[in-house]
XYZ file of C-alpha atoms in Angstrom:
699
model
C -19.546 19.605 13.379
C -18.362 16.140 13.811
C -19.923 15.505 17.460
C -18.824 15.998 20.779
C -18.114 12.413 21.832
C -14.763 10.366 21.347
C -14.220 8.979 17.990
C -11.898 6.075 17.417
C -9.710 5.417 14.209
C -8.015 2.425 13.317
C -5.428 2.309 10.366
C -4.342 -1.056 9.340
C -0.598 -0.681 7.825
C 1.873 -3.206 6.370
C 3.770 -3.573 9.589
C 1.742 -1.672 12.464
C -1.790 -1.352 13.180
C -2.855 2.031 14.915
C -5.683 2.898 17.006
C -6.371 6.313 18.115
C -9.246 8.025 20.350
C -9.975 11.757 19.117
C -11.896 14.147 21.415
C -14.821 15.628 19.040
C -15.028 18.804 20.941
C -11.215 19.692 20.871
C -10.260 17.386 17.851
C -7.131 16.528 20.168
C -5.802 12.891 20.548
C -7.297 11.432 23.846
C -5.400 8.242 23.588
C -3.470 5.891 20.840
C -2.157 2.208 20.869
C -0.141 0.391 18.364
C 0.305 -3.271 17.787
C 2.184 -5.116 14.974
C -0.174 -6.032 11.961
C -1.102 -9.532 12.308
C -0.738 -11.036 9.047
C 0.105 -14.665 10.034
C -2.974 -14.782 12.511
C -5.672 -17.273 11.580
C -8.189 -14.107 11.520
C -5.607 -12.262 9.303
C -5.094 -8.487 9.957
C -8.443 -8.188 11.469
C -6.988 -9.796 14.754
C -4.613 -6.832 14.861
C -7.734 -4.482 14.856
C -8.954 -6.385 17.486
C -5.758 -6.024 19.662
C -5.342 -2.555 18.952
C -8.862 -1.538 19.722
C -8.828 -3.581 23.262
C -5.339 -2.017 24.193
C -6.924 1.553 23.256
C -10.015 1.104 25.213
C -7.843 0.029 28.291
C -6.071 3.493 27.768
C -9.230 5.350 27.426
C -10.711 3.852 30.918
C -13.796 5.227 32.026
C -14.321 7.531 29.126
C -15.029 4.490 26.770
C -18.605 5.536 27.582
C -18.167 8.496 25.502
C -17.111 6.566 22.249
C -19.695 7.524 19.557
C -18.133 5.980 16.443
C -15.279 3.615 15.298
C -13.887 4.233 11.825
C -10.970 2.220 10.174
C -8.867 2.519 6.898
C -7.146 -0.569 5.493
C -4.788 -1.437 2.881
C -6.427 -4.958 2.636
C -8.281 -4.526 -0.533
C -4.858 -2.881 -2.071
C -2.729 -5.552 -0.642
C -4.945 -8.562 -1.774
C -4.633 -7.027 -5.540
C -0.974 -6.361 -5.365
C 0.022 -9.673 -3.569
C -2.564 -11.817 -5.749
C -4.355 -12.982 -2.868
C -7.752 -13.120 -4.757
C -10.534 -15.658 -5.592
C -10.916 -17.150 -8.967
C -14.061 -15.169 -10.353
C -16.780 -16.457 -12.432
C -18.193 -13.561 -14.839
C -21.747 -14.082 -15.989
C -22.273 -11.584 -18.758
C -25.969 -10.906 -19.789
C -27.306 -9.676 -23.208
C -30.617 -9.225 -25.058
C -31.028 -9.233 -28.673
C -30.114 -7.720 -30.914
C -26.877 -6.662 -28.981
C -25.852 -10.308 -27.785
C -22.532 -10.218 -29.704
C -21.079 -7.152 -28.296
C -22.399 -7.865 -24.824
C -20.854 -11.354 -24.952
C -17.547 -9.818 -26.337
C -17.288 -7.029 -23.488
C -18.164 -9.081 -20.642
C -15.411 -11.653 -21.501
C -12.686 -9.915 -19.543
C -10.205 -13.156 -19.473
C -7.091 -12.994 -17.295
C -6.938 -9.172 -15.478
C -3.300 -8.318 -14.529
C -3.190 -6.815 -11.016
C 0.566 -6.161 -10.669
C 3.621 -7.608 -12.075
C 3.338 -11.162 -11.802
C -0.005 -11.222 -10.425
C -3.221 -11.830 -12.116
C -6.890 -12.408 -11.591
C -8.213 -15.353 -13.523
C -11.805 -15.075 -14.567
C -14.265 -17.932 -16.174
C -17.099 -16.722 -18.426
C -20.653 -17.612 -18.802
C -23.173 -15.850 -21.059
C -26.818 -15.672 -20.607
C -29.119 -14.702 -23.177
C -32.156 -12.860 -21.600
C -34.053 -11.640 -24.595
C -37.018 -13.730 -23.541
C -36.114 -13.346 -19.546
C -34.106 -15.395 -17.382
C -34.712 -18.715 -16.085
C -33.524 -19.618 -12.699
C -32.409 -23.032 -13.954
C -30.256 -21.461 -16.419
C -28.813 -19.330 -13.850
C -28.381 -22.328 -11.504
C -26.682 -24.423 -14.367
C -24.129 -21.675 -15.044
C -23.389 -21.348 -11.353
C -22.611 -24.800 -11.192
C -20.239 -24.725 -14.241
C -18.349 -21.915 -12.596
C -18.009 -23.475 -9.261
C -16.700 -26.730 -10.949
C -14.325 -24.685 -12.637
C -12.639 -23.717 -9.281
C -14.536 -20.143 -8.946
C -15.333 -19.100 -5.303
C -16.710 -15.701 -6.276
C -19.278 -14.303 -9.013
C -19.238 -11.031 -11.028
C -22.622 -10.285 -12.958
C -22.532 -7.673 -15.514
C -25.441 -7.200 -17.855
C -25.969 -4.770 -20.807
C -27.882 -1.704 -19.777
C -28.175 -3.003 -16.354
C -27.851 0.386 -14.770
C -31.272 1.181 -16.192
C -32.784 -2.106 -15.770
C -30.941 -4.112 -13.074
C -33.536 -6.845 -12.387
C -31.503 -9.579 -14.316
C -28.319 -8.964 -12.424
C -30.112 -8.814 -9.092
C -31.603 -12.332 -9.910
C -28.180 -13.953 -10.676
C -26.380 -12.312 -7.670
C -29.207 -13.708 -5.249
C -28.817 -17.152 -6.961
C -25.304 -17.114 -6.452
C -25.503 -16.252 -2.906
C -27.941 -18.921 -2.247
C -25.599 -21.266 -3.898
C -22.886 -20.152 -1.395
C -20.730 -18.035 -3.724
C -20.214 -14.250 -2.587
C -21.533 -12.035 -5.775
C -21.158 -8.381 -7.053
C -23.490 -6.970 -9.556
C -21.850 -4.278 -11.682
C -24.589 -1.795 -11.374
C -24.021 -1.675 -7.660
C -20.521 -0.077 -8.473
C -21.367 2.322 -10.853
C -24.075 4.172 -13.028
C -21.846 4.306 -15.810
C -22.696 2.630 -19.220
C -19.184 1.150 -20.432
C -20.067 -2.423 -20.291
C -16.400 -3.621 -20.309
C -15.263 -1.192 -17.722
C -18.105 -1.998 -15.423
C -17.387 -5.722 -15.760
C -13.730 -5.516 -15.067
C -14.677 -3.404 -11.967
C -17.065 -5.999 -10.811
C -14.495 -8.859 -11.215
C -11.964 -6.947 -9.252
C -14.531 -6.265 -6.440
C -15.534 -9.843 -6.610
C -12.137 -11.262 -6.358
C -11.743 -9.807 -2.875
C -15.038 -10.723 -1.382
C -14.148 -13.820 0.410
C -11.379 -12.211 1.908
C -13.194 -9.016 3.126
C -16.187 -11.092 4.465
C -13.837 -12.761 7.138
C -12.401 -9.363 8.078
C -15.725 -7.590 8.355
C -17.139 -10.514 10.449
C -13.888 -10.312 12.858
C -13.923 -6.506 13.598
C -17.532 -6.669 14.276
C -16.845 -9.465 16.598
C -14.018 -7.345 18.368
C -16.579 -4.511 18.744
C -18.897 -7.036 20.441
C -16.447 -8.386 22.510
C -15.322 -4.989 23.438
C -19.024 -3.988 24.343
C -19.027 -1.073 22.099
C -22.474 -0.879 20.665
C -21.729 2.064 18.169
C -21.504 2.399 14.289
C -18.664 0.871 12.737
C -17.603 2.865 9.408
C -14.927 2.119 6.865
C -12.931 5.035 4.913
C -13.113 4.728 1.167
C -10.174 5.340 -1.077
C -11.846 8.677 -2.555
C -11.972 9.908 1.269
C -15.987 9.033 1.502
C -17.273 6.895 3.901
C -19.212 3.342 3.857
C -20.994 1.302 6.202
C -19.406 -2.294 7.126
C -22.269 -3.872 5.265
C -21.432 -1.874 2.202
C -17.609 -2.800 2.686
C -18.970 -6.408 2.501
C -20.424 -5.747 -0.822
C -18.113 -3.237 -2.338
C -14.604 -3.737 -0.974
C -12.744 -2.484 -3.986
C -13.803 0.788 -3.215
C -11.446 1.074 -0.326
C -8.583 0.846 -2.540
C -6.651 3.805 -1.502
C -8.097 4.220 1.967
C -4.732 4.210 3.540
C -3.627 7.123 1.587
C -6.896 8.915 2.015
C -6.498 8.653 5.660
C -3.101 10.538 5.469
C -4.462 13.014 3.270
C -7.415 13.582 5.507
C -5.075 14.090 8.673
C -2.852 16.596 6.779
C -6.002 18.513 5.880
C -7.930 18.411 8.958
C -5.280 18.098 11.607
C -2.654 20.320 10.009
C -4.738 22.600 7.926
C -2.448 22.803 5.042
C -3.345 23.972 1.535
C -0.528 22.804 -0.447
C 1.596 19.543 0.318
C 2.839 16.459 -0.646
C 2.164 13.714 1.954
C 4.610 11.082 2.555
C 3.477 8.245 4.713
C 6.397 5.662 5.345
C 5.533 2.728 7.138
C 7.444 -0.414 7.829
C 6.808 -2.085 4.411
C 5.945 0.516 1.717
C 5.537 4.443 1.621
C 2.472 6.384 0.109
C 2.947 9.550 -1.804
C -0.102 11.739 -2.159
C -0.778 15.344 -3.182
C -2.905 18.087 -1.554
C -3.342 21.035 -3.943
C -5.291 24.124 -3.363
C -6.530 22.863 -0.179
C -8.008 19.461 -1.710
C -6.762 16.075 -1.920
C -6.152 15.177 -5.756
C -8.532 12.190 -6.878
C -8.183 9.691 -9.689
C -9.958 7.014 -11.571
C -8.100 3.894 -10.712
C -6.519 1.819 -13.619
C -5.126 -1.627 -12.892
C -2.282 -2.440 -15.145
C -3.595 -0.206 -17.618
C -7.130 -1.196 -17.561
C -9.729 1.418 -16.628
C -12.067 0.683 -13.713
C -14.830 2.781 -12.194
C -13.053 2.876 -8.899
C -12.235 6.303 -7.529
C -9.451 7.043 -4.969
C -6.856 9.271 -3.738
C -4.191 9.681 -6.399
C -1.173 7.873 -4.885
C 2.221 6.510 -5.493
C 2.997 3.371 -3.589
C 6.550 2.751 -3.060
C 8.224 -0.604 -1.888
C 10.621 1.100 0.259
C 10.199 2.266 3.954
C 11.450 2.171 7.310
C 11.571 -1.582 7.772
C 13.196 -2.165 4.150
C 16.260 -4.459 3.731
C 19.132 -4.086 1.483
C 19.931 -6.387 -1.137
C 23.554 -7.255 -1.765
C 24.973 -8.131 -5.403
C 28.647 -8.631 -6.390
C 29.793 -4.963 -6.129
C 27.785 -3.719 -3.200
C 24.276 -2.922 -2.488
C 21.935 -3.215 -5.418
C 18.623 -1.951 -3.892
C 16.813 -1.425 -0.671
C 13.350 -3.016 -0.504
C 10.747 -4.330 -1.320
C 11.318 -6.854 1.217
C 11.145 -5.617 4.884
C 12.111 -6.793 8.229
C 8.306 -7.372 8.930
C 8.204 -9.867 5.926
C 11.214 -11.649 7.228
C 9.965 -11.814 10.917
C 12.957 -10.201 12.079
C 13.389 -7.234 14.678
C 15.342 -4.098 13.863
C 18.763 -3.937 15.039
C 18.403 -0.218 16.033
C 16.070 -1.440 18.842
C 18.524 -3.941 20.333
C 21.237 -3.446 23.024
C 24.690 -2.351 21.550
C 26.544 -5.394 23.420
C 24.216 -7.783 21.454
C 26.229 -6.955 18.239
C 29.905 -7.871 19.764
C 31.184 -10.454 17.352
C 27.835 -10.450 15.152
C 28.541 -11.764 11.563
C 26.859 -10.684 8.044
C 24.102 -13.303 6.865
C 22.527 -13.108 3.483
C 18.817 -14.333 3.626
C 15.731 -15.182 1.506
C 12.960 -13.637 3.038
C 10.447 -15.339 1.242
C 10.572 -18.592 -0.850
C 11.598 -17.624 -4.319
C 13.468 -14.536 -3.289
C 17.213 -14.220 -4.096
C 19.483 -15.351 -1.141
C 20.949 -11.871 -1.003
C 19.102 -9.626 1.648
C 21.256 -8.509 4.189
C 21.010 -9.268 8.030
C 23.296 -9.582 10.883
C 23.662 -12.889 13.069
C 24.807 -12.525 16.824
C 26.836 -14.922 18.701
C 23.657 -15.923 20.733
C 22.216 -16.974 17.621
C 19.783 -14.207 17.043
C 19.159 -12.393 13.758
C 18.550 -8.773 13.471
C 17.310 -6.831 10.384
C 19.512 -3.776 8.932
C 16.592 -1.670 7.962
C 16.507 2.243 6.626
C 15.253 3.193 9.834
C 18.380 1.426 11.690
C 20.574 3.446 8.996
C 18.871 6.554 10.029
C 19.713 5.913 13.669
C 23.353 5.173 13.160
C 23.563 8.374 11.392
C 21.989 10.474 14.391
C 19.228 11.484 12.070
C 16.118 10.571 14.087
C 14.745 13.295 16.298
C 14.232 12.634 19.747
C 11.019 11.163 20.920
C 10.006 10.319 17.455
C 8.459 6.998 17.068
C 11.346 5.565 14.852
C 13.811 6.576 17.733
C 16.197 3.646 18.381
C 19.604 3.355 19.894
C 22.441 5.075 17.664
C 25.178 3.066 19.250
C 23.455 -0.259 18.669
C 22.660 0.560 15.103
C 26.047 1.764 14.419
C 27.719 -1.494 15.841
C 25.064 -3.422 13.922
C 26.503 -2.179 10.583
C 30.054 -3.103 11.336
C 29.647 -6.571 9.621
C 28.360 -5.106 6.428
C 30.917 -2.296 6.419
C 33.525 -5.202 6.453
C 31.843 -6.780 3.540
C 31.853 -3.583 1.531
C 35.329 -2.452 2.877
C 34.158 0.744 4.302
C 32.940 2.389 7.577
C 29.924 1.391 9.468
C 28.728 5.128 8.699
C 29.256 4.889 5.027
C 27.430 1.468 4.977
C 24.508 2.918 6.785
C 24.594 5.951 4.626
C 24.124 3.596 1.487
C 21.365 1.801 2.964
C 19.507 4.977 3.857
C 20.202 6.668 0.618
C 18.850 3.264 -1.246
C 15.535 3.862 0.404
C 15.429 7.552 0.215
C 16.058 7.588 -3.595
C 13.230 5.529 -4.330
C 10.758 7.532 -2.351
C 12.301 10.903 -3.579
C 11.654 9.310 -7.303
C 7.858 8.945 -6.536
C 7.738 12.324 -4.634
C 9.440 14.051 -7.734
C 7.066 12.148 -9.931
C 4.009 13.383 -7.937
C 5.141 17.039 -8.013
C 5.769 17.088 -11.611
C 2.444 15.847 -12.776
C 0.498 17.869 -10.229
C 2.715 21.285 -11.070
C 3.670 21.537 -7.307
C 6.193 24.288 -6.745
C 9.418 23.662 -5.035
C 8.762 25.761 -1.827
C 5.669 23.289 -1.035
C 6.398 21.037 1.900
C 6.587 17.526 2.491
C 4.264 16.044 5.248
C 6.013 13.373 7.104
C 3.661 10.704 8.294
C 3.887 7.027 9.517
C 6.255 5.258 11.773
C 9.167 5.828 9.602
C 8.440 9.430 8.590
C 10.704 11.122 10.981
C 13.686 8.720 9.940
C 13.144 9.014 6.064
C 11.081 12.078 5.054
C 13.668 14.541 6.109
C 16.199 13.007 3.973
C 13.801 12.968 1.155
C 13.270 16.527 1.551
C 16.947 17.229 1.467
C 17.577 15.498 -1.643
C 14.585 17.194 -3.411
C 15.270 20.863 -1.966
C 12.161 21.169 -0.379
C 10.790 21.910 3.303
C 9.120 19.425 5.358
C 6.620 19.244 8.267
C 7.077 16.533 10.860
C 3.866 16.944 12.840
C 3.115 15.638 16.464
C 1.728 11.937 16.776
C 2.998 11.418 12.886
C 3.157 7.761 13.388
C -0.742 7.734 14.166
C -1.955 10.710 12.402
C -3.817 8.808 9.489
C -5.818 7.190 12.308
C -6.786 10.422 13.307
C -7.652 11.277 9.684
C -9.848 8.439 9.887
C -11.734 9.372 13.056
C -12.104 12.812 12.002
C -13.421 12.147 8.657
C -16.565 9.869 8.785
C -20.029 10.873 9.502
C -23.202 8.823 10.029
C -26.840 9.582 10.571
C -29.784 7.358 11.171
C -33.450 8.275 10.534
C -36.483 5.671 11.479
C -40.001 5.702 10.579
C -42.819 3.610 11.590
C -43.575 1.223 8.601
C -47.407 2.376 8.520
C -46.371 5.877 8.581
C -46.676 6.484 5.053
C -43.442 8.025 4.482
C -42.024 7.424 1.008
C -38.765 5.558 1.079
C -37.301 8.258 -1.118
C -38.374 11.009 1.282
C -36.933 9.190 4.223
C -33.713 8.605 2.301
C -33.523 12.443 1.619
C -34.140 13.132 5.229
C -31.359 10.819 6.454
C -28.919 12.484 3.767
C -29.949 15.970 4.957
C -28.963 14.854 8.591
C -25.602 13.424 7.591
C -24.924 16.676 5.728
C -25.973 18.791 8.642
C -23.516 16.859 10.783
C -20.715 17.847 8.646
C -20.457 15.386 5.729
C -19.518 16.578 2.283
C -22.850 16.063 0.064
C -20.993 14.345 -2.696
C -19.681 11.785 -0.237
C -23.158 10.745 1.217
C -24.684 7.272 0.324
C -27.957 5.991 1.996
C -29.158 2.476 2.649
C -32.671 1.844 3.493
C -33.915 -1.268 5.163
C -37.172 -2.518 6.900
C -36.471 -3.951 10.229
C -39.517 -6.209 10.748
C -38.932 -7.050 14.559
C -39.679 -3.141 15.426
C -41.901 -2.547 12.542
C -39.940 0.311 11.195
C -38.232 1.524 8.221
C -34.585 2.569 8.653
C -32.453 4.701 6.502
C -28.794 5.074 7.446
C -26.476 7.882 5.426
C -22.828 7.521 5.771
C -20.390 10.285 4.649
C -17.329 12.011 5.165
C -15.805 15.626 5.771
C -14.584 16.995 2.767
C -11.236 16.448 1.837
C -10.303 20.163 2.332
C -8.239 22.260 4.654
C -9.965 22.677 7.779
C -13.187 20.948 6.832
C -13.406 18.928 9.998
C -14.026 22.063 12.338
C -16.256 24.308 9.924
C -19.552 25.588 10.454
C -21.939 26.853 7.867
C -20.636 29.896 6.485
C -22.774 33.183 5.365
C -23.022 33.824 1.498
C -19.911 36.280 1.599
C -17.751 33.604 2.727
C -19.018 30.993 -0.042
C -18.258 33.698 -2.641
C -14.977 34.048 -1.220
C -14.154 30.340 -0.751
C -15.320 30.168 -4.791
C -13.003 33.205 -5.842
C -10.030 31.769 -3.992
C -10.499 28.132 -5.592
C -10.274 29.753 -8.980
C -7.735 32.534 -8.295
C -10.022 35.129 -9.235
C -11.423 38.543 -7.631
C -14.584 38.046 -5.977
C -16.043 41.002 -8.241
C -15.606 38.907 -11.147
C -17.957 36.021 -10.020
C -21.889 35.825 -9.657
C -24.151 33.325 -8.427
C -25.605 31.082 -11.303
C -27.684 28.821 -9.242
C -28.226 27.184 -5.755
C -29.697 23.865 -5.068
C -30.505 22.700 -1.672
C -26.924 21.797 -1.067
C -24.634 23.638 -3.408
C -24.096 27.300 -4.718
C -22.711 27.478 -8.185
C -20.646 30.566 -9.187
C -19.474 31.397 -12.738
C -17.340 34.211 -14.324
C -19.960 35.721 -16.766
C -22.181 32.788 -17.121
C -19.183 30.779 -18.590
C -15.262 30.585 -18.049
C -14.254 29.524 -14.486
C -16.846 28.025 -12.528
C -16.923 27.045 -8.814
C -19.188 24.700 -7.034
C -19.368 25.443 -3.058
C -20.925 23.131 -0.386
C -22.901 24.174 2.628
C -19.618 24.225 4.723
C -17.845 26.273 2.070
C -15.526 23.439 0.676
C -15.147 23.653 -3.094
C -15.471 20.154 -4.816
C -15.545 21.525 -8.320
C -13.260 24.656 -9.554
C -12.414 24.551 -13.130
C -12.737 26.109 -16.642
C -15.956 25.346 -18.465
C -16.804 26.168 -22.126
C -20.433 26.271 -21.198
C -22.477 26.147 -17.884
C -26.306 26.387 -17.420
C -28.872 25.586 -14.925
C -32.570 24.314 -15.491
C -35.318 21.953 -14.083
C -36.322 18.593 -15.101
C -36.816 17.770 -18.463
C -35.839 21.172 -19.584
C -32.380 20.612 -18.153
C -32.151 17.332 -19.861
C -33.260 18.794 -23.347
C -30.898 21.515 -23.002
C -27.978 18.998 -22.000
C -28.616 17.071 -24.898
C -28.174 19.888 -27.247
C -25.133 21.316 -25.749
C -23.420 17.857 -25.750
C -24.254 17.399 -29.502
C -23.022 21.181 -30.171
C -19.954 20.757 -27.950
C -18.929 17.162 -29.845
C -16.233 17.187 -32.136
C -16.450 14.570 -35.170
C -12.981 13.012 -35.829
C -13.882 10.969 -38.591
C -13.145 7.659 -37.100
C -14.564 8.801 -33.609
C -16.619 11.387 -31.997
C -14.657 13.169 -29.093
C -17.581 14.320 -26.603
C -17.152 17.188 -24.145
C -16.620 16.589 -20.500
C -19.560 16.965 -18.714
C -20.212 17.454 -14.791
C -23.786 17.320 -13.486
C -24.676 18.944 -10.296
C -28.038 17.741 -8.923
C -29.363 17.591 -5.273
C -26.499 15.905 -3.358
C -24.902 14.557 -6.439
C -21.990 15.625 -8.467
C -21.495 13.389 -11.476
C -18.360 13.588 -13.442
C -19.514 12.018 -16.886
C -16.052 12.303 -18.545
C -15.688 8.679 -19.113
C -19.114 8.217 -21.147
C -18.632 6.747 -24.640
C -21.851 8.309 -26.051
C -23.992 11.347 -25.885
C -27.030 9.152 -24.909
C -25.295 7.926 -22.013
C -24.629 11.230 -20.505
C -28.229 12.296 -20.758
C -29.495 9.033 -19.244
C -27.112 9.225 -16.303
C -28.168 12.744 -15.768
C -31.893 11.750 -16.059
C -31.510 9.190 -13.281
C -30.229 11.997 -10.840
C -32.783 14.718 -11.933
C -35.319 12.169 -11.092
C -34.359 11.859 -7.492
C -34.257 15.421 -6.461
C -37.166 18.130 -6.918
C -34.376 21.263 -7.538
C -32.539 22.666 -10.286
C -29.701 20.889 -12.061
C -26.485 22.446 -13.191
C -24.297 21.195 -15.918
C -20.693 22.266 -16.692
C -19.159 21.583 -20.176
C -15.676 21.469 -21.218
C -13.043 19.819 -23.478
């Protein structure tokens, strides 16, 4: 379904950037290339993307003419937040009477903690738009924010989801002033003003970094003379254009783990598994359950946002992790790594290099304790003693694995540490390996516990250090594991196979309504294999050609085998629903069908499954009530059902959890704070499609 050309997937990791070419017909790896991630380069990690792409195209040779799409997943947004590499953000709140006071309060978000010791600093301005907004007032607010050191702007107006004109005005004035800007309504249709403001501020703080990255990657494509679409993998497994990436970079938080989950689902076809991707600096742990990746709404140091991503555990321990020495021995392994210290791995050196080597303690970064273990040779060279080195020293890395080094060299390198610890090199290596493995195993155990994963469900080893570390994690936890071919680059394969793009153009004088053109592009994207709920459409007017262009981007469902599916017949859809609900098919009946979804239920209530055109099941859960209706009838019934299903707790009202299916959209409205917000959000969806809408209500 994804096309017959060659797809290029690029995955930017903390230590290495991997590029892979996948044949769209066979879904097999055609070529791959790996280069160190270029954190210190003038263009940052984007320079590594260009280098990896150039190396890959050289491997492909004449077949480069078959390249139809380039996609990449990136940890850039996540790393910027974790490391505090963010802009100072000016937040402009907007409100109208009589709600000025609460609007002012809910848009003043203060300092947003991003990670331990890292925070986003915001400055606040508030505009009273009761009688409209004057451009002079907006400009004055922007001048004050710029004077206070803000280099990006977040705009958040009360009820801007329904009436975004004021947010648009402020964002346009900010861009004209030279400040990158983000409007809250562009990120979410949710009505929670504070959550929308926090989300906009987080998105805005990484806009300057991402703009440089996007421009450099586009330049790399141009230099390679590749006139093909460039797509970015979102953290929820969806897709976005590079222009959307420029405006909403926060949506790529988690795109690295999403690529790994996509690879496990599409390439390996697993239905249950824990994906453990071990790079050089960090490891990601994600869950596949019932053939689907588990998603969550991102919370930043406890504060809710509207950003959806793969539910993942990020661990500061991986193949390149260094050991930290205390008075009584090794006290931790990681979070500092060989990459951060700028040192080569000992396991990839010659054995004789360590004759007469001495132990040395270093501080990888300013402010770090001078306690991280490396070895210094007689020639004056330094080598890192990493977790990967330890696995090689113990003979635990499989032949031909990406992490395979020289066991003799690794063991010789551990001799100086063994002398300090008064033990053998084997025991010293074991202590280092166990330190990294224990931290990863803790995250895996937590993921398994929270998602109720049985003990016989395997770990899937991905990443350059996957073969070195994951088998040991599996041994500690008593779990089986899978070590796939090309494990070091399989996330790039996931990115390559996941993303879908379709473009529709019409003459500007043809009389086609923009909404109709948008739906046409949406249908085309879905027909190419995109899951309907992942599709977004951007419509623009091209004055040079006199055409209106609609570009739809989407992604293959994060479900087992979705990349190679063809549209199934009705019995197969029913079977998929029954399997997702663990029910006999005879207990299910078709409740309703839209252009994109079939909804099956157990006797009109109870368990409900939503099945898309390719047989993927984006929703499968218990519902207290489920119903289908058209237009205003649907909205009226939804209002009644929400009212009937609400519980008055005295100090507050607990609303039912509501999921609305309409057209290609699946709206999870569980974050709504008021019944009116649920109905208003549903109204926007119903207005865009002439088809029945379905609502699922549960507590």
